[in-house]
mmCIF file of C-alpha atoms in Angstrom:
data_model
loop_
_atom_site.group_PDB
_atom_site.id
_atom_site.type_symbol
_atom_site.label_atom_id
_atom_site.label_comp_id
_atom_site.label_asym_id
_atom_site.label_seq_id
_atom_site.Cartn_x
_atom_site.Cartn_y
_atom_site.Cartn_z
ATOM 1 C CA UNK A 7 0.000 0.000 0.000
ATOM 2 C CA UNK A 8 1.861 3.443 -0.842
ATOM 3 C CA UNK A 9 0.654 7.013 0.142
ATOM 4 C CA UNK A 10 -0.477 7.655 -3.338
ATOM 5 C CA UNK A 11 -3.413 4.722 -2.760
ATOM 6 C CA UNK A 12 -4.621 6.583 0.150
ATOM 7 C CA UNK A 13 -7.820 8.797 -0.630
ATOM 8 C CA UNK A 14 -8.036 12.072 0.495
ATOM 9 C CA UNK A 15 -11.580 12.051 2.067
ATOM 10 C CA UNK A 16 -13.304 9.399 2.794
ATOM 11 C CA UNK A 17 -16.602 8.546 4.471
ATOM 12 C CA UNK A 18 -14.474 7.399 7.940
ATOM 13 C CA UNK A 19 -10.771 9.403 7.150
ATOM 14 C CA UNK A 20 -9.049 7.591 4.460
ATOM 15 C CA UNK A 21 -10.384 5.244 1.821
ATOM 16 C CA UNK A 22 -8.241 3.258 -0.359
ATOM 17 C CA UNK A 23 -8.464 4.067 -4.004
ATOM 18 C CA UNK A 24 -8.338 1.100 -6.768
ATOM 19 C CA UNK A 25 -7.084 1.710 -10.180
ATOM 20 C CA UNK A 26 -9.481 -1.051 -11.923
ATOM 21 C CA UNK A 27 -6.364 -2.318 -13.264
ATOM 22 C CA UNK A 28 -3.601 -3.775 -11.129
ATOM 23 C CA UNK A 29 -4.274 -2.378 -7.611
ATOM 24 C CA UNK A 30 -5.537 -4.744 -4.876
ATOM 25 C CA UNK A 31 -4.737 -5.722 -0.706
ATOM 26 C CA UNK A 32 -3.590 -9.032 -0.145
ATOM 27 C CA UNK A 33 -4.209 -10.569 3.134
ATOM 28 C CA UNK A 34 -2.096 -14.388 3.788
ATOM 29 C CA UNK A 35 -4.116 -17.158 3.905
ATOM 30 C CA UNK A 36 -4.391 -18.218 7.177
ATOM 31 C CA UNK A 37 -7.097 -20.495 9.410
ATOM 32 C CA UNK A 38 -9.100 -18.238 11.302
ATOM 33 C CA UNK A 39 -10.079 -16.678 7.400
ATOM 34 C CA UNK A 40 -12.153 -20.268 7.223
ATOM 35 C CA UNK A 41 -15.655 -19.531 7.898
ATOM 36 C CA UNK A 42 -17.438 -22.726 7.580
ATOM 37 C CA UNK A 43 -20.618 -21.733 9.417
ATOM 38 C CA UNK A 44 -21.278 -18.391 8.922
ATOM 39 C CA UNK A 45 -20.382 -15.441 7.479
ATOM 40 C CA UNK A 46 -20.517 -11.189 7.007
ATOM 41 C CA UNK A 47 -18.655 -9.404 4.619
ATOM 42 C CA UNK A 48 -19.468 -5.534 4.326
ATOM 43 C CA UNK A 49 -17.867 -2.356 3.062
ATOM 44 C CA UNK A 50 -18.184 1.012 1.766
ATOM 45 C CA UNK A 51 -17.586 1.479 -1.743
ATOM 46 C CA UNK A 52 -17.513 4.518 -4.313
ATOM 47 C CA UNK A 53 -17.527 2.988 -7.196
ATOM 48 C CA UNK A 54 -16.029 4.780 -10.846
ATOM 49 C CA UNK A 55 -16.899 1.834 -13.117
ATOM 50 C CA UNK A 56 -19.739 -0.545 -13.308
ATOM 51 C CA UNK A 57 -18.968 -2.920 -16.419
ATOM 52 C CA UNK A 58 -17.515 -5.893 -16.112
ATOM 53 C CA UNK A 59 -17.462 -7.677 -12.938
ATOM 54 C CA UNK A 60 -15.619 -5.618 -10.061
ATOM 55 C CA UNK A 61 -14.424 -7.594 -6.529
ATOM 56 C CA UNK A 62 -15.097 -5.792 -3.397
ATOM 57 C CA UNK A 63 -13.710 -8.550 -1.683
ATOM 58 C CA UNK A 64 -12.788 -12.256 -1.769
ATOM 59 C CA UNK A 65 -11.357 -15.321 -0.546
ATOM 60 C CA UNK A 66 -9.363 -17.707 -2.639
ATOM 61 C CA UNK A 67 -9.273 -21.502 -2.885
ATOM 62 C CA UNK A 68 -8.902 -23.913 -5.007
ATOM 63 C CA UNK A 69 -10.008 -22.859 -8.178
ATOM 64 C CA UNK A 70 -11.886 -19.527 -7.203
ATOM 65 C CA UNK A 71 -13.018 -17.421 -4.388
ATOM 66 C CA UNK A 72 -15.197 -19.490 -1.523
ATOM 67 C CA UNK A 73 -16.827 -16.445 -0.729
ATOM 68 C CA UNK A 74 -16.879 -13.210 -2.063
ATOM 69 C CA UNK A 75 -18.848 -9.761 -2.594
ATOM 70 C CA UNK A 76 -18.803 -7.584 -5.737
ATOM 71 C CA UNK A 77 -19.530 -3.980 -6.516
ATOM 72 C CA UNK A 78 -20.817 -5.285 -10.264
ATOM 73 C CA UNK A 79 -21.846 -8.789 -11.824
ATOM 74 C CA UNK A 80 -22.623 -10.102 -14.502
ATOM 75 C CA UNK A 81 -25.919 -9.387 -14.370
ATOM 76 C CA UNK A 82 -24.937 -5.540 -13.643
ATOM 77 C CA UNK A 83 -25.672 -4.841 -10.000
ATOM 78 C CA UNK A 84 -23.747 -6.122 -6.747
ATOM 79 C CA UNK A 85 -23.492 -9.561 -5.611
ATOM 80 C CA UNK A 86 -22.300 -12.320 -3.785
ATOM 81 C CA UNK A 87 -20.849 -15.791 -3.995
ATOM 82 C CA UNK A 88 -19.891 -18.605 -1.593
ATOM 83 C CA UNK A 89 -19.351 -21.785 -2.134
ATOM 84 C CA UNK A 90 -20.549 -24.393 0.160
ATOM 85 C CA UNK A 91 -21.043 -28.620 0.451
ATOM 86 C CA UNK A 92 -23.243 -28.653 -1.813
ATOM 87 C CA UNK A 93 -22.005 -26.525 -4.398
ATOM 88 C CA UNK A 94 -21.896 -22.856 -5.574
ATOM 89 C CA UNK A 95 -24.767 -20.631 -4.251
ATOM 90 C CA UNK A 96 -25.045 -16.579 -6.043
ATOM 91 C CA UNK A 97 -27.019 -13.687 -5.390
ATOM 92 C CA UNK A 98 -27.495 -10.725 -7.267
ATOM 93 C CA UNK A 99 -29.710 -7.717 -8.089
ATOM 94 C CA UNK A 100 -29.549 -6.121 -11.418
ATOM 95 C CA UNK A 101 -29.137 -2.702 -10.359
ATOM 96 C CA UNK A 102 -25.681 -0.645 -10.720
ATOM 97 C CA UNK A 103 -24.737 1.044 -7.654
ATOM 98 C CA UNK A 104 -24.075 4.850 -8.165
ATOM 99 C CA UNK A 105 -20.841 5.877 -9.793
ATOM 100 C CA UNK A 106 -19.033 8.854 -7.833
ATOM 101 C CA UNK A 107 -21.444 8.040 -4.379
ATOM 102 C CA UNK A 108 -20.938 6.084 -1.370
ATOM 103 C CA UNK A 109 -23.177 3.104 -1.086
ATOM 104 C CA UNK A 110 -22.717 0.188 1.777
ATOM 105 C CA UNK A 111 -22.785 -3.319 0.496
ATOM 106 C CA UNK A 112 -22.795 -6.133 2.668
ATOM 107 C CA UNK A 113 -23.292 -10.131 2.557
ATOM 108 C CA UNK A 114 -24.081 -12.274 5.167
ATOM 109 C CA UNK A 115 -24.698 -15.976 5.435
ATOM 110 C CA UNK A 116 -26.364 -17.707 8.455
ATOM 111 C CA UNK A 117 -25.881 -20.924 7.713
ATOM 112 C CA UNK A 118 -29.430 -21.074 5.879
ATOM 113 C CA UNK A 119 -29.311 -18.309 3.499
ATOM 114 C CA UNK A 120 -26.886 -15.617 1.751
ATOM 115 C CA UNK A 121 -27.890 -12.145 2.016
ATOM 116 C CA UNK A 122 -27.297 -8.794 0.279
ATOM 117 C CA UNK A 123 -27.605 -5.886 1.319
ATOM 118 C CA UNK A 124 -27.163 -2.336 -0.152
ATOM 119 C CA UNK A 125 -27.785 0.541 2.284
ATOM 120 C CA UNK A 126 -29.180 -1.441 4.957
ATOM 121 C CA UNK A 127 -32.186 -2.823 2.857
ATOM 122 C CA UNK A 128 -31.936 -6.440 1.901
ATOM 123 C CA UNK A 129 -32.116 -6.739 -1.707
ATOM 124 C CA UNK A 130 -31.552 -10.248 -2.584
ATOM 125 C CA UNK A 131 -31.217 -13.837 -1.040
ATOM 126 C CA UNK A 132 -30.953 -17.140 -1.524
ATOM 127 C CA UNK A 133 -31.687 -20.784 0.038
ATOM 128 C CA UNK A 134 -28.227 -22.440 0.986
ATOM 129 C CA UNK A 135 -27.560 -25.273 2.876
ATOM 130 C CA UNK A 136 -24.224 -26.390 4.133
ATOM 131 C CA UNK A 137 -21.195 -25.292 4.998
ATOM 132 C CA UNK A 138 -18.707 -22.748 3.467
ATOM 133 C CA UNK A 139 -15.562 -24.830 2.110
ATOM 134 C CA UNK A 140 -12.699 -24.315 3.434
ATOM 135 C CA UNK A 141 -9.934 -22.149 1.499
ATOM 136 C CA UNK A 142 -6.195 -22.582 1.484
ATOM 137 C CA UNK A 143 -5.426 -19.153 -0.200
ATOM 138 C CA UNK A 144 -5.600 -15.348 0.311
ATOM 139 C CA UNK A 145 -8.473 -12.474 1.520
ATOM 140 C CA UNK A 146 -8.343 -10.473 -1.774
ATOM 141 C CA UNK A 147 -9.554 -6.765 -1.476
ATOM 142 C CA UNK A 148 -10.544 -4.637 -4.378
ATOM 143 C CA UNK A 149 -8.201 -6.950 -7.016
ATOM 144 C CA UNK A 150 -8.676 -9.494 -9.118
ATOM 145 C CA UNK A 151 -9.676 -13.221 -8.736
ATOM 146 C CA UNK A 152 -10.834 -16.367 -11.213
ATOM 147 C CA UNK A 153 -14.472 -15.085 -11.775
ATOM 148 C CA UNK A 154 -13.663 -11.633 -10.518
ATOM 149 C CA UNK A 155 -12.417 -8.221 -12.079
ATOM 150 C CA UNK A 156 -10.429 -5.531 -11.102
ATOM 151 C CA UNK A 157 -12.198 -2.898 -8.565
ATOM 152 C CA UNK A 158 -12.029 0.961 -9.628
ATOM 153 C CA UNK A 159 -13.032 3.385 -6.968
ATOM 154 C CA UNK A 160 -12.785 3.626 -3.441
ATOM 155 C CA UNK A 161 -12.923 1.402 -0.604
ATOM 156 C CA UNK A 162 -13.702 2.241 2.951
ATOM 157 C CA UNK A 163 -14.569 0.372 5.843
ATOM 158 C CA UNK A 164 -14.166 -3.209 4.547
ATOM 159 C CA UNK A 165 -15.052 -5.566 6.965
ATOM 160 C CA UNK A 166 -14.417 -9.239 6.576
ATOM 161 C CA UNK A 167 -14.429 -11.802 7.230
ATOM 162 C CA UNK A 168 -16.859 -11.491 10.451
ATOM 163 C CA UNK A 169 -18.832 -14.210 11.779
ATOM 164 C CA UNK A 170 -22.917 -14.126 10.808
ATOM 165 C CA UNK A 171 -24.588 -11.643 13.203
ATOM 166 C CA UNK A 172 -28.333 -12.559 12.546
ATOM 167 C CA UNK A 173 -30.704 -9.398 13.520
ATOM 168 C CA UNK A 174 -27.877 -7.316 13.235
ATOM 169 C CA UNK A 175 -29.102 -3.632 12.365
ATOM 170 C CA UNK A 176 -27.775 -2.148 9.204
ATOM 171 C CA UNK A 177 -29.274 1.214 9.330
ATOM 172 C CA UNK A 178 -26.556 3.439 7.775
#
């Protein structure tokens, strides 16, 4: 991370900026990144480009991310992946988020069903049963992974990964 990555305002000090090209934060693989149960990823992100699909953030195993959020999919709006027993589970909503405006996106999954969320209102789910598979490889923020793009914005506030907290209150 270098100085020149560093926003200068953010919504809570000092965002990191993505170049939708090469820039990402690598976290090392390690255990306590496993979240077989339950799980809540969430951030604040300003996005400047919604084609394409565009990681917020993800965790790699083998052969992809186990679980992951994105500012864009392939169907246009945010979404989220995990991977569980059973196989892949997505959700998605077809609706860009904002360029140039903060917008909080967060996915959750209780062990029952995968969540998103976009400024505290849920706005997509599905049915999932099992647990998420375990991952050998990195926390990837804002860069690219193997059904993933490149994030170009800001980033602020990324939380993951956190443990499920069911009822939790999202008002932002």
């Amino acid at each position: 991370l270098e100085q020149q990555d560093l926003a200068p305002a953010a919504l809570f000090g000092r965002g990191v900026a993505f170049n939708g090209k090469s820039s990402s934060l690598t976290v090392a693989g390690r255990p306590v990144l496993d979240l077989s149960e339950a799980m809540t990823l969430s951030a604040w992100v300003k996005p400047q480009a919604a084609n394409g699909r565009r990681t917020i953030v993800a965790r790699l195993g083998r052969g992809g991310a186990t679980y992951a959020v994105h500012a864009t999919t392939g169907k246009g709006g945010p979404g989220g992946v995990s991977l569980v027993a059973r196989g892949t589970k997505r959700v998605a909503v077809p609706d860009d988020l904002p360029l140039g405006k903060w917008t909080h996106v967060a996915l959750t999954y209780d062990g029952s069903r995968l969540r998103l969320y976009r400024n505290a209102e849920e706005v997509g789910s599905a049915a999932v049963a099992g647990s998420i598979r375990d991952a050998n490889g990195p926390l990837r923020i804002g860069g690219r992974v193997p059904g993933g793009g490149w994030f170009k914005g800001v980033l602020d506030e990324v939380l993951a990964p956190l443990r499920a907290t069911p009822g939790v209150d999202w008002t932002v």
